[in-house]
Short mmCIF file of C-alpha atoms and ligand atoms in Angstrom, two decimals:
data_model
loop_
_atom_site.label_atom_id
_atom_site.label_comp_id
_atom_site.label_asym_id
_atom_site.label_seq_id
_atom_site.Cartn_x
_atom_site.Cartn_y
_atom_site.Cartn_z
CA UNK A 1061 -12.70 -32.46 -32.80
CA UNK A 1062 -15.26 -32.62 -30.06
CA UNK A 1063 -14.82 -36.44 -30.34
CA UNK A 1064 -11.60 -36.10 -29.53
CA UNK A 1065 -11.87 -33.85 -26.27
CA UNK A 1066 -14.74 -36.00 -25.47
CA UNK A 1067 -12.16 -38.68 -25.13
CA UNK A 1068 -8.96 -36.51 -23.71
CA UNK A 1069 -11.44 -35.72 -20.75
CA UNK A 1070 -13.30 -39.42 -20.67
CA UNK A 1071 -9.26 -40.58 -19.94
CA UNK A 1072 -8.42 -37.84 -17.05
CA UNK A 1073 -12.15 -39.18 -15.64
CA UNK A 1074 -10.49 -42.39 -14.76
CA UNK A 1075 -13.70 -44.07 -13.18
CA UNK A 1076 -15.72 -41.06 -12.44
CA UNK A 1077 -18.70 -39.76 -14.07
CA UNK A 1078 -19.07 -36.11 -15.09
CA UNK A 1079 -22.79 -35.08 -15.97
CA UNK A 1080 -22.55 -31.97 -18.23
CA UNK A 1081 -25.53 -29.80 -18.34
CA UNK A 1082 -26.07 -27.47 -21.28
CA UNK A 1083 -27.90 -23.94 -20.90
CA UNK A 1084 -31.82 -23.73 -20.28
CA UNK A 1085 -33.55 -20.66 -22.13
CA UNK A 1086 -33.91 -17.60 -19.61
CA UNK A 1087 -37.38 -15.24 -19.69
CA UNK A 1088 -36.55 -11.82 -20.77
CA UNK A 1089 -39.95 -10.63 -19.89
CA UNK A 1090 -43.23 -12.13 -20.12
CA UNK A 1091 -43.15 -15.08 -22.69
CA UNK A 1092 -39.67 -13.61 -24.19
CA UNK A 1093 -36.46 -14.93 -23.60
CA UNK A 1094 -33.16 -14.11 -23.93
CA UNK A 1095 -31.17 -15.19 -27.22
CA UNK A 1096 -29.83 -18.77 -26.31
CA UNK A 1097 -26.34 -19.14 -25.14
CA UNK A 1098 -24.98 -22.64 -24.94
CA UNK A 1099 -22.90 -23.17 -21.82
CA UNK A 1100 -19.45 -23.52 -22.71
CA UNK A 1101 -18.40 -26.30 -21.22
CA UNK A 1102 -21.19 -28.44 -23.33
CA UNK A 1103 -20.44 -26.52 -26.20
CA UNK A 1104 -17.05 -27.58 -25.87
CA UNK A 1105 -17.40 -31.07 -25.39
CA UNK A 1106 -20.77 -31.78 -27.86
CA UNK A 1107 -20.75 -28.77 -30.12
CA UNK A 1108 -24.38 -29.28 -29.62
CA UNK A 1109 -26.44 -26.02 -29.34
CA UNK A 1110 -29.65 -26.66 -28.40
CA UNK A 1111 -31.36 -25.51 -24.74
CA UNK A 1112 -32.23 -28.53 -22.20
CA UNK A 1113 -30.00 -30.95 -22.67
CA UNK A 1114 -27.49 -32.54 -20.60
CA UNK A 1115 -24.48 -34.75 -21.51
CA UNK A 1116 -22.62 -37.78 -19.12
CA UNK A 1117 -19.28 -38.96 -19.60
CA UNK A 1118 -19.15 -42.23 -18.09
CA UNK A 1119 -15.48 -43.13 -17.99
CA UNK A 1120 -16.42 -46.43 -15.60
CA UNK A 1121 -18.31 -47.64 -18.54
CA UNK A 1122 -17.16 -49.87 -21.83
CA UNK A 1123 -16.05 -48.07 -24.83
CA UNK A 1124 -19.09 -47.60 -26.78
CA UNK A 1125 -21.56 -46.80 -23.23
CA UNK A 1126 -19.53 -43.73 -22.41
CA UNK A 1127 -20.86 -40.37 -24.15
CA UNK A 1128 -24.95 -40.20 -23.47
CA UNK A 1129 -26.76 -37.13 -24.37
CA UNK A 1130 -30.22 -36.16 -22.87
CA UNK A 1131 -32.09 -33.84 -25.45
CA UNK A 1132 -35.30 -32.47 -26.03
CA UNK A 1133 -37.07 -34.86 -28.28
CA UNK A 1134 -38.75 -34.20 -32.04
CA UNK A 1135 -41.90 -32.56 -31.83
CA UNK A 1136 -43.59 -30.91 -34.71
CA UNK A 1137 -45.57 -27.93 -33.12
CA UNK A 1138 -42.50 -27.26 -30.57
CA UNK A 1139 -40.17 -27.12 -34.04
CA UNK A 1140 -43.53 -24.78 -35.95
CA UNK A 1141 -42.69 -22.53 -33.11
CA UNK A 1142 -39.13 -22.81 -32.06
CA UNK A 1143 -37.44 -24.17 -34.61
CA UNK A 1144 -35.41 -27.35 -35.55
CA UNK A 1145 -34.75 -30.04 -32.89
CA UNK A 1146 -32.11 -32.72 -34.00
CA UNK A 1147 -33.75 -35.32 -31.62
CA UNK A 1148 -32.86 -38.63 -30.41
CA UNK A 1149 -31.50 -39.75 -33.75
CA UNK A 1150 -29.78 -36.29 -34.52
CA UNK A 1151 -27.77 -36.51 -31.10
CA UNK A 1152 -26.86 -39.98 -31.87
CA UNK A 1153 -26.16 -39.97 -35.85
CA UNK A 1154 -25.03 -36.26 -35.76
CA UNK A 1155 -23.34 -35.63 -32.65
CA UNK A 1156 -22.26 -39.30 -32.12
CA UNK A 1157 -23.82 -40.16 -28.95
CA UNK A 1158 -23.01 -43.40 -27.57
CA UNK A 1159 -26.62 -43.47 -26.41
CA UNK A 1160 -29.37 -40.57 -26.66
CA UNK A 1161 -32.64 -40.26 -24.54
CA UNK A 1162 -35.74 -37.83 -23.84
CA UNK A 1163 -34.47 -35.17 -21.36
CA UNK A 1164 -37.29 -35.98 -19.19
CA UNK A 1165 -35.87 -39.34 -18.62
CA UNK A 1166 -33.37 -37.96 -16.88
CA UNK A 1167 -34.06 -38.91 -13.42
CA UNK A 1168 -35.55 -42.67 -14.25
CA UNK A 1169 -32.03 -43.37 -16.23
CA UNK A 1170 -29.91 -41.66 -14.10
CA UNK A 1171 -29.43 -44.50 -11.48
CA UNK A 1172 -28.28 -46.82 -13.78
CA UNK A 1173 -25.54 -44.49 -15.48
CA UNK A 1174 -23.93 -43.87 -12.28
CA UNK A 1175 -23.84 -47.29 -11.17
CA UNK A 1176 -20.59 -48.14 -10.46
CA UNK A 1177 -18.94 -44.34 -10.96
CA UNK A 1178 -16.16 -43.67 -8.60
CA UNK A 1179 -16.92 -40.28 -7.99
CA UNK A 1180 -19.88 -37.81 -9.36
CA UNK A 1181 -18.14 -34.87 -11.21
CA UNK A 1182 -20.65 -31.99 -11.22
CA UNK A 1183 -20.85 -28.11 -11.12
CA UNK A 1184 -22.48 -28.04 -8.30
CA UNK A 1185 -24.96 -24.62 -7.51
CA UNK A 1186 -25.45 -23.41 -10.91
CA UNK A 1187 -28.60 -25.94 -11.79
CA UNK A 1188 -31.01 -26.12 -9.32
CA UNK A 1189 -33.20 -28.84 -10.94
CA UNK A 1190 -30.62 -31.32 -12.13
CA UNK A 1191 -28.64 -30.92 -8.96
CA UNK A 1192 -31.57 -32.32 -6.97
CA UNK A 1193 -32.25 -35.11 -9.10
CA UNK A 1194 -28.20 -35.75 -9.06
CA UNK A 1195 -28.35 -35.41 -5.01
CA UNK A 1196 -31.45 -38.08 -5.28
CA UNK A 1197 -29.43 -40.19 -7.41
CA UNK A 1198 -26.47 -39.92 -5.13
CA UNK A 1199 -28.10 -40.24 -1.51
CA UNK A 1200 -30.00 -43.34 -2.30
CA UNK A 1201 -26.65 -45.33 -4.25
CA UNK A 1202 -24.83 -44.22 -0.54
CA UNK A 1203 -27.71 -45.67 1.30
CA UNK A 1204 -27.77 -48.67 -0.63
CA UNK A 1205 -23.81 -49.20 -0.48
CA UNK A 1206 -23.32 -51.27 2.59
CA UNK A 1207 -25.71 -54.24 0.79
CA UNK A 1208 -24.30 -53.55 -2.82
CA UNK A 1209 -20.77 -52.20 -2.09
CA UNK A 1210 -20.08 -49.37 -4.02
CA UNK A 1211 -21.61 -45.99 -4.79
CA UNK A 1212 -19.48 -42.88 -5.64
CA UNK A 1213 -18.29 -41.44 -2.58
CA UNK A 1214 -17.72 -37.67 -3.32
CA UNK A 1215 -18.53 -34.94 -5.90
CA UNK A 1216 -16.10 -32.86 -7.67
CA UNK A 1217 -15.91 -30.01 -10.32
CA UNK A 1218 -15.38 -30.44 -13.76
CA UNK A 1219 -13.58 -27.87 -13.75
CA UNK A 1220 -10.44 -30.02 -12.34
CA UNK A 1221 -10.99 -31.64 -15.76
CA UNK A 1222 -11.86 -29.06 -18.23
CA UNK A 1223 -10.33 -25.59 -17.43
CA UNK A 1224 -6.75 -26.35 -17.96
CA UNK A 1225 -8.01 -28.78 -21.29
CA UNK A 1226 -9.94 -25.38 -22.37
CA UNK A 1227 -6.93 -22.61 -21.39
CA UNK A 1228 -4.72 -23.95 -23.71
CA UNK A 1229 -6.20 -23.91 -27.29
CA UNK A 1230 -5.55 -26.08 -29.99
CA UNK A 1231 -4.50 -24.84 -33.67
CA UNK A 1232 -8.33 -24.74 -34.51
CA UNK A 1233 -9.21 -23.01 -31.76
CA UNK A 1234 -6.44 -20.33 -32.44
CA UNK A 1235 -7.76 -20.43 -35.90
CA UNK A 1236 -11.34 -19.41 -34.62
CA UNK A 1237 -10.06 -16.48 -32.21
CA UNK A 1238 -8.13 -15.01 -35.01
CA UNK A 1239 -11.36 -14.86 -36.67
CA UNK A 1240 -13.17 -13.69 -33.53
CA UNK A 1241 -10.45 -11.02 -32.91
CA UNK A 1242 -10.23 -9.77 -36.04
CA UNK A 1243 -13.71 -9.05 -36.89
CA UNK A 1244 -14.06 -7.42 -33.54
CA UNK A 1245 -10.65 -5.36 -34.42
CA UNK A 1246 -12.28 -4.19 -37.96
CA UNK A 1247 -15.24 -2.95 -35.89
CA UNK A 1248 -13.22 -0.81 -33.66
CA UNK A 1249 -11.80 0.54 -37.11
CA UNK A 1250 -14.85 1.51 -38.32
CA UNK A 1251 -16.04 3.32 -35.25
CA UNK A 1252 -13.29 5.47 -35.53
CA UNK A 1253 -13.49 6.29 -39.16
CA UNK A 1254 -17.18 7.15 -38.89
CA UNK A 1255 -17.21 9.37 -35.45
CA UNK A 1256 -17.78 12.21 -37.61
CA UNK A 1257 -21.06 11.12 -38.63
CA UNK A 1258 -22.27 10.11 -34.78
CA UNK A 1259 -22.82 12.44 -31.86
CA UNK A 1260 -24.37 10.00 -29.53
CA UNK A 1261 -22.90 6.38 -28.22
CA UNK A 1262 -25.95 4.21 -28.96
CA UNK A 1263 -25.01 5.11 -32.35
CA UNK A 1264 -21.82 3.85 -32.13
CA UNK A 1265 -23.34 0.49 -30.33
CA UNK A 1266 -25.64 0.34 -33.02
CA UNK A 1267 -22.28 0.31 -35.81
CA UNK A 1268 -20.24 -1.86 -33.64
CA UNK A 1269 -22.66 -4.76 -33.49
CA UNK A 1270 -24.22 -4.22 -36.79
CA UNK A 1271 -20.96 -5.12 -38.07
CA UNK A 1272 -20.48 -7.86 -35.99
CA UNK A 1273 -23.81 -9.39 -37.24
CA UNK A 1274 -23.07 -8.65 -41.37
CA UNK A 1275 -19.96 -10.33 -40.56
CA UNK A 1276 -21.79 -13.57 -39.30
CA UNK A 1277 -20.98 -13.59 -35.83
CA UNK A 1278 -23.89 -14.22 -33.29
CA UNK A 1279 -23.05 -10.80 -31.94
CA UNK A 1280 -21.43 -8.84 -29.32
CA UNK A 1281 -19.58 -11.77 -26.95
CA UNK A 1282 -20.77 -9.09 -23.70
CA UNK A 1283 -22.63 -5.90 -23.61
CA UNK A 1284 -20.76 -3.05 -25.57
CA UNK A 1285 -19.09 -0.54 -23.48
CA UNK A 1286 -19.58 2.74 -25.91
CA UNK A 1287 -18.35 5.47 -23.09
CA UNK A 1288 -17.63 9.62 -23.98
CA UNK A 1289 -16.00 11.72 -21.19
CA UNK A 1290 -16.30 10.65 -17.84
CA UNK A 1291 -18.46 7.61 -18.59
CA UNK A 1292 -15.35 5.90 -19.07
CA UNK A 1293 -14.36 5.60 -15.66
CA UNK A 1294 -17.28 3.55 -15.16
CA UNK A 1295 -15.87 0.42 -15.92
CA UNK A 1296 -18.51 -1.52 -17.06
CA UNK A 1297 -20.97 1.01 -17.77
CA UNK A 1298 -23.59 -0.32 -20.71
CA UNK A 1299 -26.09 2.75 -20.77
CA UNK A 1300 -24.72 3.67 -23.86
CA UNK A 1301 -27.03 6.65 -24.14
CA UNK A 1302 -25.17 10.03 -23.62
CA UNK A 1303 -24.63 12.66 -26.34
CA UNK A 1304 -20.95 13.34 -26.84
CA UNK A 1305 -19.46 16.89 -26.26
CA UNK A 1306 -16.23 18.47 -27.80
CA UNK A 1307 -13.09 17.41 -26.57
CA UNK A 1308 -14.64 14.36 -24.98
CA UNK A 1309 -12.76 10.83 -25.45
CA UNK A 1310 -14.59 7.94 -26.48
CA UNK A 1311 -13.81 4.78 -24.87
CA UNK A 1312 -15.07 1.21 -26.83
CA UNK A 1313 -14.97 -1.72 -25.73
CA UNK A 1314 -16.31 -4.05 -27.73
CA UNK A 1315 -15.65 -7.72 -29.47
CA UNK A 1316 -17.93 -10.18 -31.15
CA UNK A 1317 -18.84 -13.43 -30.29
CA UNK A 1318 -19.04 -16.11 -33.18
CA UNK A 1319 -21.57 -18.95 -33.67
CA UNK A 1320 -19.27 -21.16 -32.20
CA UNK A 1321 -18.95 -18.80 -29.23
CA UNK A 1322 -15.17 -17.76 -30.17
CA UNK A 1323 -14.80 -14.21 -28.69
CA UNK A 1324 -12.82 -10.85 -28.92
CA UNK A 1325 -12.43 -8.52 -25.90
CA UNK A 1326 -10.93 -5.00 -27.57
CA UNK A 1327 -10.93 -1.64 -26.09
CA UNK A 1328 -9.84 1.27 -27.91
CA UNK A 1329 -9.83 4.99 -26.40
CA UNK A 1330 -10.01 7.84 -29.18
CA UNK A 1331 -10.27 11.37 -28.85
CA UNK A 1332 -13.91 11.86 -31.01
CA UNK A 1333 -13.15 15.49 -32.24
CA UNK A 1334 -9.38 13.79 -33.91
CA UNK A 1335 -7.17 16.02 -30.98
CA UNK A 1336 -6.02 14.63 -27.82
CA UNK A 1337 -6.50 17.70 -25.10
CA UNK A 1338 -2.99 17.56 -22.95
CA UNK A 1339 -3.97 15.98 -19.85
CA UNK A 1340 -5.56 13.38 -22.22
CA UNK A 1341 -2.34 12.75 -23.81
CA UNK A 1342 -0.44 12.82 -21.05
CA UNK A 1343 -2.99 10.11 -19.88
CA UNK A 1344 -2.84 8.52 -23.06
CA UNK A 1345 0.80 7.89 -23.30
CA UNK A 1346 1.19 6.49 -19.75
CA UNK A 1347 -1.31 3.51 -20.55
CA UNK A 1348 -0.22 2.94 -23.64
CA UNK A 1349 3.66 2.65 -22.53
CA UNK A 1350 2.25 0.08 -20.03
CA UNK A 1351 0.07 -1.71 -22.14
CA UNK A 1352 3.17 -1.93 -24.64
CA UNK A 1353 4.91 -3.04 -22.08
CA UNK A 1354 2.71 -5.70 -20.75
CA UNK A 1355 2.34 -7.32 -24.00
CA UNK A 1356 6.19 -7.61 -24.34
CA UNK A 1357 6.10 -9.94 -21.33
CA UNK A 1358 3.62 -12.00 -23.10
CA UNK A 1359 6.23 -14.86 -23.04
CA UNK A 1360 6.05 -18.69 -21.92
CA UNK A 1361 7.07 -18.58 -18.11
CA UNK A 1362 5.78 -15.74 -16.75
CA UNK A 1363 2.44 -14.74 -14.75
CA UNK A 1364 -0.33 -12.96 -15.77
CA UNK A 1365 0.63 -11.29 -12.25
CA UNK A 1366 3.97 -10.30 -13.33
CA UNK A 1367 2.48 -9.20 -16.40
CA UNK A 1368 0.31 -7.04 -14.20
CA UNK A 1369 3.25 -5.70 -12.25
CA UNK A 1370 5.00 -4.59 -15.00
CA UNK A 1371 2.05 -2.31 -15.83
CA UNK A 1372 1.14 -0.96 -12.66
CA UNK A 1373 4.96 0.01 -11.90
CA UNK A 1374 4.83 2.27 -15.22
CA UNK A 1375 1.42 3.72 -14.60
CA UNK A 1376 2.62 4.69 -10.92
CA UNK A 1377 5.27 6.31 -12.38
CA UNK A 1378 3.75 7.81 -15.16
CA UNK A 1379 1.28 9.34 -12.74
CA UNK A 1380 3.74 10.35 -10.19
CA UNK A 1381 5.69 12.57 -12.86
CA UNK A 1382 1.80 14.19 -13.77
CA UNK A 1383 1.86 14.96 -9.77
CA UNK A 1384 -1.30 12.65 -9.81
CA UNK A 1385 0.57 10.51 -7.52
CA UNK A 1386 3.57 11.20 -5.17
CA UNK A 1387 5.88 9.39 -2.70
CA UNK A 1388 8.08 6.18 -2.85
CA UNK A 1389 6.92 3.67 -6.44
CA UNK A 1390 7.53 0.60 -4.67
CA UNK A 1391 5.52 1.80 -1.02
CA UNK A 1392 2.96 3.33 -3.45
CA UNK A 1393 2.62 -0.15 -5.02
CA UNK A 1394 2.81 -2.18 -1.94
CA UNK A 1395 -0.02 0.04 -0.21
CA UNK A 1396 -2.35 0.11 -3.22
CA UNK A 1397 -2.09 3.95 -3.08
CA UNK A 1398 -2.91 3.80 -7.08
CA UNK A 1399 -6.08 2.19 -7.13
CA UNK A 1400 -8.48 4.93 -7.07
CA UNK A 1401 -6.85 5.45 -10.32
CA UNK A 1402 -6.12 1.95 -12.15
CA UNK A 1403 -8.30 -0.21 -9.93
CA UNK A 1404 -8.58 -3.72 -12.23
CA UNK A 1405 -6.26 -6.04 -13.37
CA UNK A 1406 -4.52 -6.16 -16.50
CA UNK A 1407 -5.97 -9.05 -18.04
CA UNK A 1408 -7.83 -12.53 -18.19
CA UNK A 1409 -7.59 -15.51 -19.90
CA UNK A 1410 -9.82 -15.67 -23.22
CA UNK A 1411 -11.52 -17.84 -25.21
CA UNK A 1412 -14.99 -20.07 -25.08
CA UNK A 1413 -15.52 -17.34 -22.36
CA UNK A 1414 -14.59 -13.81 -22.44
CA UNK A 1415 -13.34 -13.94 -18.81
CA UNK A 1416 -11.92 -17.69 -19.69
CA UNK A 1417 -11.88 -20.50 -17.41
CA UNK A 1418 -8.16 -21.58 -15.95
CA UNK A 1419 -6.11 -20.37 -13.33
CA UNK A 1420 -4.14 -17.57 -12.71
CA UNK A 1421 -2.63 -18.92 -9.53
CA UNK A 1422 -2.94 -21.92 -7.22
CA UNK A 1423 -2.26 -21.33 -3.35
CA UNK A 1424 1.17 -19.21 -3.73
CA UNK A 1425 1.90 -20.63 -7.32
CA UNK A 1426 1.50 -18.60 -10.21
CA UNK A 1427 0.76 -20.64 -13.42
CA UNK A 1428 3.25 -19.47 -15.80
CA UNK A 1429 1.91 -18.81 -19.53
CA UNK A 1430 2.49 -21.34 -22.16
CA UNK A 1431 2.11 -21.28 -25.71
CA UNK A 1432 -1.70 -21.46 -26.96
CA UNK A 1433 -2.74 -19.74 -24.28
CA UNK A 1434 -4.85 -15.85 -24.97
CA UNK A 1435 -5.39 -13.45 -23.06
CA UNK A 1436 -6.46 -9.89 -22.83
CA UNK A 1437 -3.69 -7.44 -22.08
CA UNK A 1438 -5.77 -4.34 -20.85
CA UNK A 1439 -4.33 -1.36 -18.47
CA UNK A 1440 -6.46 1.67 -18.08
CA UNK A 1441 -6.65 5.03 -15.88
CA UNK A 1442 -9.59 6.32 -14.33
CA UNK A 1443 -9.85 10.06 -13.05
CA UNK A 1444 -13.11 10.46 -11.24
CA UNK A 1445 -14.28 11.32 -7.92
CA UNK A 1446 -15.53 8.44 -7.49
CA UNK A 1447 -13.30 6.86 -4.81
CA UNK A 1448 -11.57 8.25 -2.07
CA UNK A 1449 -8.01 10.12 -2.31
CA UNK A 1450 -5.42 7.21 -0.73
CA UNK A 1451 -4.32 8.75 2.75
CA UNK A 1452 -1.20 10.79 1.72
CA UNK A 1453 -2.17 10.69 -2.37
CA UNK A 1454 -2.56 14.42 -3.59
CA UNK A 1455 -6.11 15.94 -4.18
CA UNK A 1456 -7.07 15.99 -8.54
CA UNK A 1457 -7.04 18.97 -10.14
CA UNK A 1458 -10.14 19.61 -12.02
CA UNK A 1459 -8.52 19.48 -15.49
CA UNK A 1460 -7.98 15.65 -15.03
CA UNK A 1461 -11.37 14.90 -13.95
CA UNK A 1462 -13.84 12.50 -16.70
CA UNK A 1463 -10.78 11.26 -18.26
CA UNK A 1464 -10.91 7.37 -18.67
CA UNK A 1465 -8.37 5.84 -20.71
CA UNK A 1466 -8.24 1.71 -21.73
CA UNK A 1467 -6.37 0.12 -24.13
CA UNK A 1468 -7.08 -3.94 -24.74
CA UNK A 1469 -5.90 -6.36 -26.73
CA UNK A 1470 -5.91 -9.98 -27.02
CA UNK A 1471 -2.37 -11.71 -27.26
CA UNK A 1472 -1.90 -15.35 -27.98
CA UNK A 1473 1.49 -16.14 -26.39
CA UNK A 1474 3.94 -18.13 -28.89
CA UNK A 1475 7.61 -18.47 -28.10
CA UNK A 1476 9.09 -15.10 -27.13
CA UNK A 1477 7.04 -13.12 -29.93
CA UNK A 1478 3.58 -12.11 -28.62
CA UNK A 1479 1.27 -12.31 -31.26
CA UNK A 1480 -1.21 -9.30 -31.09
CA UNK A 1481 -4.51 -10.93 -32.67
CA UNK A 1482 -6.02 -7.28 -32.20
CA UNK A 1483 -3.32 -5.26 -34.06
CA UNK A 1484 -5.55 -4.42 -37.06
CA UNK A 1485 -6.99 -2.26 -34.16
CA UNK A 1486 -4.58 1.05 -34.59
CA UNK A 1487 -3.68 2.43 -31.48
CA UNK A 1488 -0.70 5.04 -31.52
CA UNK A 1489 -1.31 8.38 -30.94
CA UNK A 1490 -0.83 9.47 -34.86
CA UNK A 1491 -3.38 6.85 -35.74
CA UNK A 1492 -6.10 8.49 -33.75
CA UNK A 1493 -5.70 12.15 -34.36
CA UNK A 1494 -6.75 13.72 -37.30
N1 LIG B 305 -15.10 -6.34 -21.66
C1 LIG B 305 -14.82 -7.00 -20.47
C2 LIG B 305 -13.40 -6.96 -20.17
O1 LIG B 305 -12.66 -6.25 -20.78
O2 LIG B 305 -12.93 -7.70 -19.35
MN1 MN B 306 -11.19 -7.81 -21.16
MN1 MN B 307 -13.00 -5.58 -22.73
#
């Protein structure tokens, strides 16, 4: 599989040379790190998951010369500490390497791997270290290329190469987000039959991601959102800490990450004492027609932005009828008059990624869904005072105020059925009161 994107992106190279970093460990505090995330794009490409490396695709080179990973080498104390390295002869045995080196022979071998590379392709910004030695590399072939006549002449981001390759998945990868999204919809599941027994949202974190981890994910793909009452309209508030009071709703949003850094993205709004209050109906039923909405136009040929539309149009109306907006739907919509009330987008591409790589639009076009692409399909209304009252919008009663409402799920788009990966994630009304 990675073999076989390894050579779908060696043939859109065409005579450049991407250089591929993976992720470096990052220092939690002191001599603690942070638990190791892979970068994606590596992970994608070598399935390799170890920190320090860094992979070339040299598409200007012979069959056989083109995939070289850099990797930290054996070293028995460094493994008595750290754990198992695969090495020089893992990378090339294992993960099938044309060629595998030291990492710290990065910058002698460097030279030689570019020579005669079109064009660099590098993510330029995000690596500090390897971008110098890259720049090195780079400045010296240019001022050697009026005696040797050639040296790449510019640099470009892989993500012309990968991000369309990674936005549509394959039947595997489908195969892995069902997985993903279902765990994280089971979790959601069990939140809600166990509220009874919590009165405070780290609890809930703690239930969310414990199940994540006893199902064998890694664990939570982004930090938990576990928000009671007016919490909620912070959108991504993490605290997690507050006790809950009656007649508060509890918004989750929540989704697990798998060792192969598949991830869900669900959010699921609940009333914690099993009764809506009205306004939180009325609130309730507004996103929810939107969201169902939405996820109807989850068909090949249409934008994420029409998508969007279609969901903002109902919530305007829906709050125009609750006198929570007022005046004309389509000058409301065309002045952003709504957005101290719904003030994100409806959704994002998926995958490797929780906010996925690919575009949404390019210039004035609007990439039109296809199928095998997921996405998150995620309205919401916020009632706060945190942002100012639009310039005609009516003032908010108190009764509304601390309600924040979200509903997400992740919809893989095939033919003119949207399939709902999250639907083991109950969400009507009758589902959630007791
Ligand atoms: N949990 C992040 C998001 O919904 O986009
Ligand atoms: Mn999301
Ligand atoms: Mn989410």
């Amino acid at each position: 599989m990675y073999q076989k994107r390894r050579e779908i992106l060696l043939s859109k190279l065409d005579g450049k040379a991407a250089i591929i970093p993976g992720a470096n460990l990052v220092q939690h505090h002191s001599d603690c790190e942070y638990p190791f995330r892979q970068d994606s794009d590596f992970w994608y490409l070598t399935g390799f998951d170890e920190p320090n490396s860094i992979a070339l695709f040299l598409s200007h080179k012979s069959i056989g010369e083109r995939f070289i990973l850099f990797v930290n080498p054996k070293e028995a104390y460094s493994e008595v500490w750290n754990g198992f390295r695969s090495g020089i002869e893992g990378a090339e045995t294992v993960f099938m390497a044309d060629k595998a080196h030291e990492v710290n022979q990065f910058k002698e071998l460097l030279p030689n791997y570019l020579h005669g590379a079109e064009e660099i392709v590098f993510a330029v910004g995000r690596n500090p270290k390897i971008e110098t030695i890259i720049l090195d590399t780079w400045s010296n072939q240019l001022q050697r290329y009026p005696s040797v006549g050639s040296a790449p002449n510019s640099i470009k981001s892989p993500s012309l190469y990968l991000n369309e390759m990674r936005l549509l998945k394959s039947d595997y990868e489908i195969e892995r987000m069902r997985e993903a999204v279902q765990i994280s919809a089971e979790a959601h599941e069990l939140v809600r039959n166990n509220i009874s027994l919590k009165n405070n949202e780290r609890q809930v974190q703690g239930l969310i991601e414990g199940y994540f981890l006893e199902k064998g994910a890694r664990g939570p793909a982004y930090n938990s959102i576990v928000a009671s009452g007016d919490n909620a309209c912070v959108l991504h508030y993490t605290t997690n800490n507050s006790d809950f009071k009656k007649d508060d709703l509890l918004l989750v949003d929540a989704g697990c990450s798998l060792f192969d850094y598949y991830n869900g993205d669900i959010t699921r709004t609940f009333p914690i004492g099993g009764k809506f209050t009205a306004e939180q109906k009325a609130i309730y039923e507004i996103v929810l027609e939107a969201q169902k909405c939405a996820i109807e136009n989850v068909i090949p040929g249409v934008s994420t932005n029409y998508i969007h539309m279609k969901a903002v149009r109902i919530i305007v109306n829906g709050l125009k009828e609750i006198k929570l907006l007022k005046g004309d739907t389509d000058e409301i919509i065309e002045k952003e008059s709504y957005k101290h009330l719904y003030m994100h987008k409806t959704g994002h591409w998926l995958g490797l990624d929780v906010h996925d790589v690919g575009a949404y639009r390019l210039g004035d076009y609007e990439v039109p869904l296809e199928n095998g692409m997921i996405l998150t399909v995620e309205p919401g209304i916020y009632i706060s005072d945190r942002l100012p009252i639009p310039e005609g919008q009516p003032e908010i009663e108190q009764r509304w105020k601390g309600i924040g409402i979200r509903i997400e799920d992740d919809v893989l788009v095939s033919n003119s059925i949207p399939e709902v990966l999250s639907k083991a994630a109950l969400k009507e009304i009758s589902d959630l009161e007791i």
